[in-house]
């Protein structure tokens, strides 16, 4: 027993299909020593291929013990069995079992990838093996570009890649012409002479005659065993003492870039389907980028417009809280004195009284209807609105009821034209002549869409007496100094005006900073809604990735079996297919980001407010990457847990 490399004791293998049980091996017992050249011969259905799968740790016996170098294989985990296949066994299959999308060199490198051999070393060794087998000019050829004999030589080189000590050859000449068959048998003899243990599975007596030991099988039983002992050369070359246990390798591929290269090679093999898969991710990511850019742009535009009115402002309007003004304006009880009292409070920079009404302007033969606002000198400061030409009204103009006016840029352009200078000109306002002393800078539209530049400013007293005909104010705009004290200041303003109005609160105060926060929150909700809608398309793209990867697993079942047979662990297969899904998603995400930014730039050129920020781009790409990870796991899990024997026999 100490001389045994492989020992089978009463091995039975039964396959079950529901209640139907089929036993293909019956109480098989066998000893194979290190360095032997053994042929297992039998007709089709005799159980010899099943025996090979058991010997190569691709399958487990139903009953009995399989001892390899004294270790019971039944006690090994799946990963330990994978290590054993990788370090000890080399498989030569009848149908070659080469990966169709890989070159000859890449096929030979497969076992070394899972053994953790650096890329440069395994590449060099693969080329040396192929060159030694007469394929030095076929290193870059794919299996479809090689003859049957050449493919079998690639298979032999792969079996030797990790310096396997046991070569398992399943009908190695069955698919070859006579000359190629002779060449393969000669190679197997050379391997035996170098000290390898060679086990041939064949139905051909002539092929079996090249072995030193012949084992015949029939109906799942060994009916004869020549019991040939290994030659003295073999015994000297390889003593029977147990070697060290197989070395441990990383669960994941030693070279992470190799996983990506394998993924890209697999994706190139079916380019059209890969493009269709990418399309779903591209559309999803581009939608997220565009929708969030549009949402953020709209939000920023609204915030900018509100900010242009001033965020350190309190706006006082007539009318009791939560009530509407009457049609005749009877609730309009704000007075200029209220503004004067409020202006004296702490933390108040200015209190701007305003009253307004519709007027008709005339200059020469041009009539124009607009709004007149009667106010004080503090408007440019409170509204952060500079005078472009001339000056603004002052306290003296107000005290002497001066008939002077400052025009908004829209009014000035309509009355005098965009290139004219109206300073010093007279304009009739409701048939009352006013001299133009200034033109305001362009302010733009309000958040609710009205043109702020379509206005004429006149002194408060002048407008009240000669144009509007009332003393009540439409509003008081209060500019505060410290925003942190805005709530305290607001309460002080409320109490001051309530006291001035005899204890009656017949007005409302709006804090522009609070309004800005409310609008920003509303716009954020709108942006999230847009992003959620776009995310649905990304979800659909992820489902597409999962479906394509499931199809991919089905189509590449044999490839998975090949990788498992050459030493891939469960985690190796899991990693490979997850990486493939993530590579698809990453490529689609990158294209989607570029496409989304380009589309958003086009919308911006057409006038749509767009805000480009790294957040949405990183979010969209990150979601695409996560999509590959999440939706790629199920197909990868399915691939990683395929039965290797079933996988190898798949079409």
mmCIF file with all atom_site columns, N, CA and C in Angstrom, residues 368-394:
data_model
loop_
_atom_site.group_PDB
_atom_site.id
_atom_site.type_symbol
_atom_site.label_atom_id
_atom_site.label_alt_id
_atom_site.label_comp_id
_atom_site.label_asym_id
_atom_site.label_entity_id
_atom_site.label_seq_id
_atom_site.pdbx_PDB_ins_code
_atom_site.Cartn_x
_atom_site.Cartn_y
_atom_site.Cartn_z
_atom_site.occupancy
_atom_site.B_iso_or_equiv
_atom_site.pdbx_formal_charge
_atom_site.auth_seq_id
_atom_site.auth_comp_id
_atom_site.auth_asym_id
_atom_site.auth_atom_id
_atom_site.pdbx_PDB_model_num
ATOM 1  N N  . UNK A 1 368 ? -46.158 103.368 -23.866 1.00 0.00 ? 368 UNK A N  1
ATOM 2  C CA . UNK A 1 368 ? -45.757 102.080 -23.312 1.00 0.00 ? 368 UNK A CA 1
ATOM 3  C C  . UNK A 1 368 ? -46.361 101.916 -21.921 1.00 0.00 ? 368 UNK A C  1
ATOM 4  N N  . UNK A 1 369 ? -46.997 100.778 -21.679 1.00 0.00 ? 369 UNK A N  1
ATOM 5  C CA . UNK A 1 369 ? -47.576 100.494 -20.367 1.00 0.00 ? 369 UNK A CA 1
ATOM 6  C C  . UNK A 1 369 ? -46.611 99.666  -19.539 1.00 0.00 ? 369 UNK A C  1
ATOM 7  N N  . UNK A 1 370 ? -46.468 100.059 -18.293 1.00 0.00 ? 370 UNK A N  1
ATOM 8  C CA . UNK A 1 370 ? -45.556 99.345  -17.398 1.00 0.00 ? 370 UNK A CA 1
ATOM 9  C C  . UNK A 1 370 ? -46.014 99.555  -15.969 1.00 0.00 ? 370 UNK A C  1
ATOM 10 N N  . UNK A 1 371 ? -45.186 99.149  -15.038 1.00 0.00 ? 371 UNK A N  1
ATOM 11 C CA . UNK A 1 371 ? -45.490 99.310  -13.617 1.00 0.00 ? 371 UNK A CA 1
ATOM 12 C C  . UNK A 1 371 ? -44.578 100.362 -13.023 1.00 0.00 ? 371 UNK A C  1
ATOM 13 N N  . UNK A 1 372 ? -45.158 101.242 -12.213 1.00 0.00 ? 372 UNK A N  1
ATOM 14 C CA . UNK A 1 372 ? -44.371 102.234 -11.510 1.00 0.00 ? 372 UNK A CA 1
ATOM 15 C C  . UNK A 1 372 ? -44.271 101.810 -10.050 1.00 0.00 ? 372 UNK A C  1
ATOM 16 N N  . UNK A 1 373 ? -43.073 101.946 -9.481  1.00 0.00 ? 373 UNK A N  1
ATOM 17 C CA . UNK A 1 373 ? -42.837 101.633 -8.071  1.00 0.00 ? 373 UNK A CA 1
ATOM 18 C C  . UNK A 1 373 ? -42.311 102.879 -7.389  1.00 0.00 ? 373 UNK A C  1
ATOM 19 N N  . UNK A 1 374 ? -43.093 103.344 -6.389  1.00 0.00 ? 374 UNK A N  1
ATOM 20 C CA . UNK A 1 374 ? -42.671 104.487 -5.584  1.00 0.00 ? 374 UNK A CA 1
ATOM 21 C C  . UNK A 1 374 ? -41.923 103.950 -4.366  1.00 0.00 ? 374 UNK A C  1
ATOM 22 N N  . UNK A 1 375 ? -40.675 104.414 -4.184  1.00 0.00 ? 375 UNK A N  1
ATOM 23 C CA . UNK A 1 375 ? -39.835 103.811 -3.140  1.00 0.00 ? 375 UNK A CA 1
ATOM 24 C C  . UNK A 1 375 ? -38.838 104.832 -2.626  1.00 0.00 ? 375 UNK A C  1
ATOM 25 N N  . UNK A 1 376 ? -37.849 104.357 -1.875  1.00 0.00 ? 376 UNK A N  1
ATOM 26 C CA . UNK A 1 376 ? -36.850 105.236 -1.277  1.00 0.00 ? 376 UNK A CA 1
ATOM 27 C C  . UNK A 1 376 ? -35.474 104.955 -1.868  1.00 0.00 ? 376 UNK A C  1
ATOM 28 N N  . UNK A 1 377 ? -34.501 105.698 -1.370  1.00 0.00 ? 377 UNK A N  1
ATOM 29 C CA . UNK A 1 377 ? -33.132 105.620 -1.887  1.00 0.00 ? 377 UNK A CA 1
ATOM 30 C C  . UNK A 1 377 ? -32.455 104.269 -1.629  1.00 0.00 ? 377 UNK A C  1
ATOM 31 N N  . UNK A 1 378 ? -33.005 103.456 -0.699  1.00 0.00 ? 378 UNK A N  1
ATOM 32 C CA . UNK A 1 378 ? -32.329 102.212 -0.294  1.00 0.00 ? 378 UNK A CA 1
ATOM 33 C C  . UNK A 1 378 ? -32.554 101.048 -1.242  1.00 0.00 ? 378 UNK A C  1
ATOM 34 N N  . UNK A 1 379 ? -33.327 101.215 -2.277  1.00 0.00 ? 379 UNK A N  1
ATOM 35 C CA . UNK A 1 379 ? -33.636 100.075 -3.156  1.00 0.00 ? 379 UNK A CA 1
ATOM 36 C C  . UNK A 1 379 ? -32.388 99.453  -3.783  1.00 0.00 ? 379 UNK A C  1
ATOM 37 N N  . UNK A 1 380 ? -31.447 100.183 -4.354  1.00 0.00 ? 380 UNK A N  1
ATOM 38 C CA . UNK A 1 380 ? -30.266 99.526  -4.942  1.00 0.00 ? 380 UNK A CA 1
ATOM 39 C C  . UNK A 1 380 ? -29.517 98.649  -3.940  1.00 0.00 ? 380 UNK A C  1
ATOM 40 N N  . UNK A 1 381 ? -29.443 99.110  -2.670  1.00 0.00 ? 381 UNK A N  1
ATOM 41 C CA . UNK A 1 381 ? -28.730 98.319  -1.668  1.00 0.00 ? 381 UNK A CA 1
ATOM 42 C C  . UNK A 1 381 ? -29.549 97.103  -1.249  1.00 0.00 ? 381 UNK A C  1
ATOM 43 N N  . UNK A 1 382 ? -30.825 97.297  -0.978  1.00 0.00 ? 382 UNK A N  1
ATOM 44 C CA . UNK A 1 382 ? -31.659 96.197  -0.492  1.00 0.00 ? 382 UNK A CA 1
ATOM 45 C C  . UNK A 1 382 ? -31.858 95.118  -1.543  1.00 0.00 ? 382 UNK A C  1
ATOM 46 N N  . UNK A 1 383 ? -31.970 95.530  -2.790  1.00 0.00 ? 383 UNK A N  1
ATOM 47 C CA . UNK A 1 383 ? -32.208 94.563  -3.865  1.00 0.00 ? 383 UNK A CA 1
ATOM 48 C C  . UNK A 1 383 ? -30.927 94.141  -4.578  1.00 0.00 ? 383 UNK A C  1
ATOM 49 N N  . UNK A 1 384 ? -29.796 94.680  -4.145  1.00 0.00 ? 384 UNK A N  1
ATOM 50 C CA . UNK A 1 384 ? -28.517 94.393  -4.809  1.00 0.00 ? 384 UNK A CA 1
ATOM 51 C C  . UNK A 1 384 ? -28.645 94.661  -6.304  1.00 0.00 ? 384 UNK A C  1
ATOM 52 N N  . UNK A 1 385 ? -29.095 95.868  -6.603  1.00 0.00 ? 385 UNK A N  1
ATOM 53 C CA . UNK A 1 385 ? -29.431 96.244  -7.981  1.00 0.00 ? 385 UNK A CA 1
ATOM 54 C C  . UNK A 1 385 ? -28.761 97.579  -8.288  1.00 0.00 ? 385 UNK A C  1
ATOM 55 N N  . UNK A 1 386 ? -27.745 97.538  -9.104  1.00 0.00 ? 386 UNK A N  1
ATOM 56 C CA . UNK A 1 386 ? -26.958 98.738  -9.385  1.00 0.00 ? 386 UNK A CA 1
ATOM 57 C C  . UNK A 1 386 ? -27.598 99.581  -10.483 1.00 0.00 ? 386 UNK A C  1
ATOM 58 N N  . UNK A 1 387 ? -27.213 100.878 -10.465 1.00 0.00 ? 387 UNK A N  1
ATOM 59 C CA . UNK A 1 387 ? -27.638 101.805 -11.518 1.00 0.00 ? 387 UNK A CA 1
ATOM 60 C C  . UNK A 1 387 ? -26.598 101.765 -12.632 1.00 0.00 ? 387 UNK A C  1
ATOM 61 N N  . UNK A 1 388 ? -27.065 101.500 -13.860 1.00 0.00 ? 388 UNK A N  1
ATOM 62 C CA . UNK A 1 388 ? -26.144 101.402 -14.997 1.00 0.00 ? 388 UNK A CA 1
ATOM 63 C C  . UNK A 1 388 ? -25.754 102.781 -15.518 1.00 0.00 ? 388 UNK A C  1
ATOM 64 N N  . UNK A 1 389 ? -26.737 103.685 -15.563 1.00 0.00 ? 389 UNK A N  1
ATOM 65 C CA . UNK A 1 389 ? -26.483 105.039 -16.076 1.00 0.00 ? 389 UNK A CA 1
ATOM 66 C C  . UNK A 1 389 ? -27.149 106.037 -15.138 1.00 0.00 ? 389 UNK A C  1
ATOM 67 N N  . UNK A 1 390 ? -26.487 107.156 -14.883 1.00 0.00 ? 390 UNK A N  1
ATOM 68 C CA . UNK A 1 390 ? -27.075 108.201 -14.060 1.00 0.00 ? 390 UNK A CA 1
ATOM 69 C C  . UNK A 1 390 ? -27.045 107.853 -12.584 1.00 0.00 ? 390 UNK A C  1
ATOM 70 N N  . UNK A 1 391 ? -28.084 108.300 -11.841 1.00 0.00 ? 391 UNK A N  1
ATOM 71 C CA . UNK A 1 391 ? -28.156 108.120 -10.393 1.00 0.00 ? 391 UNK A CA 1
ATOM 72 C C  . UNK A 1 391 ? -29.547 107.624 -10.021 1.00 0.00 ? 391 UNK A C  1
ATOM 73 N N  . UNK A 1 392 ? -29.652 107.164 -8.759  1.00 0.00 ? 392 UNK A N  1
ATOM 74 C CA . UNK A 1 392 ? -30.960 106.751 -8.263  1.00 0.00 ? 392 UNK A CA 1
ATOM 75 C C  . UNK A 1 392 ? -31.560 107.911 -7.456  1.00 0.00 ? 392 UNK A C  1
ATOM 76 N N  . UNK A 1 393 ? -32.829 107.815 -7.144  1.00 0.00 ? 393 UNK A N  1
ATOM 77 C CA . UNK A 1 393 ? -33.506 108.873 -6.362  1.00 0.00 ? 393 UNK A CA 1
ATOM 78 C C  . UNK A 1 393 ? -32.906 108.931 -4.964  1.00 0.00 ? 393 UNK A C  1
ATOM 79 N N  . UNK A 1 394 ? -32.963 110.103 -4.318  1.00 0.00 ? 394 UNK A N  1
ATOM 80 C CA . UNK A 1 394 ? -32.399 110.279 -2.982  1.00 0.00 ? 394 UNK A CA 1
ATOM 81 C C  . UNK A 1 394 ? -33.438 110.872 -2.035  1.00 0.00 ? 394 UNK A C  1
#
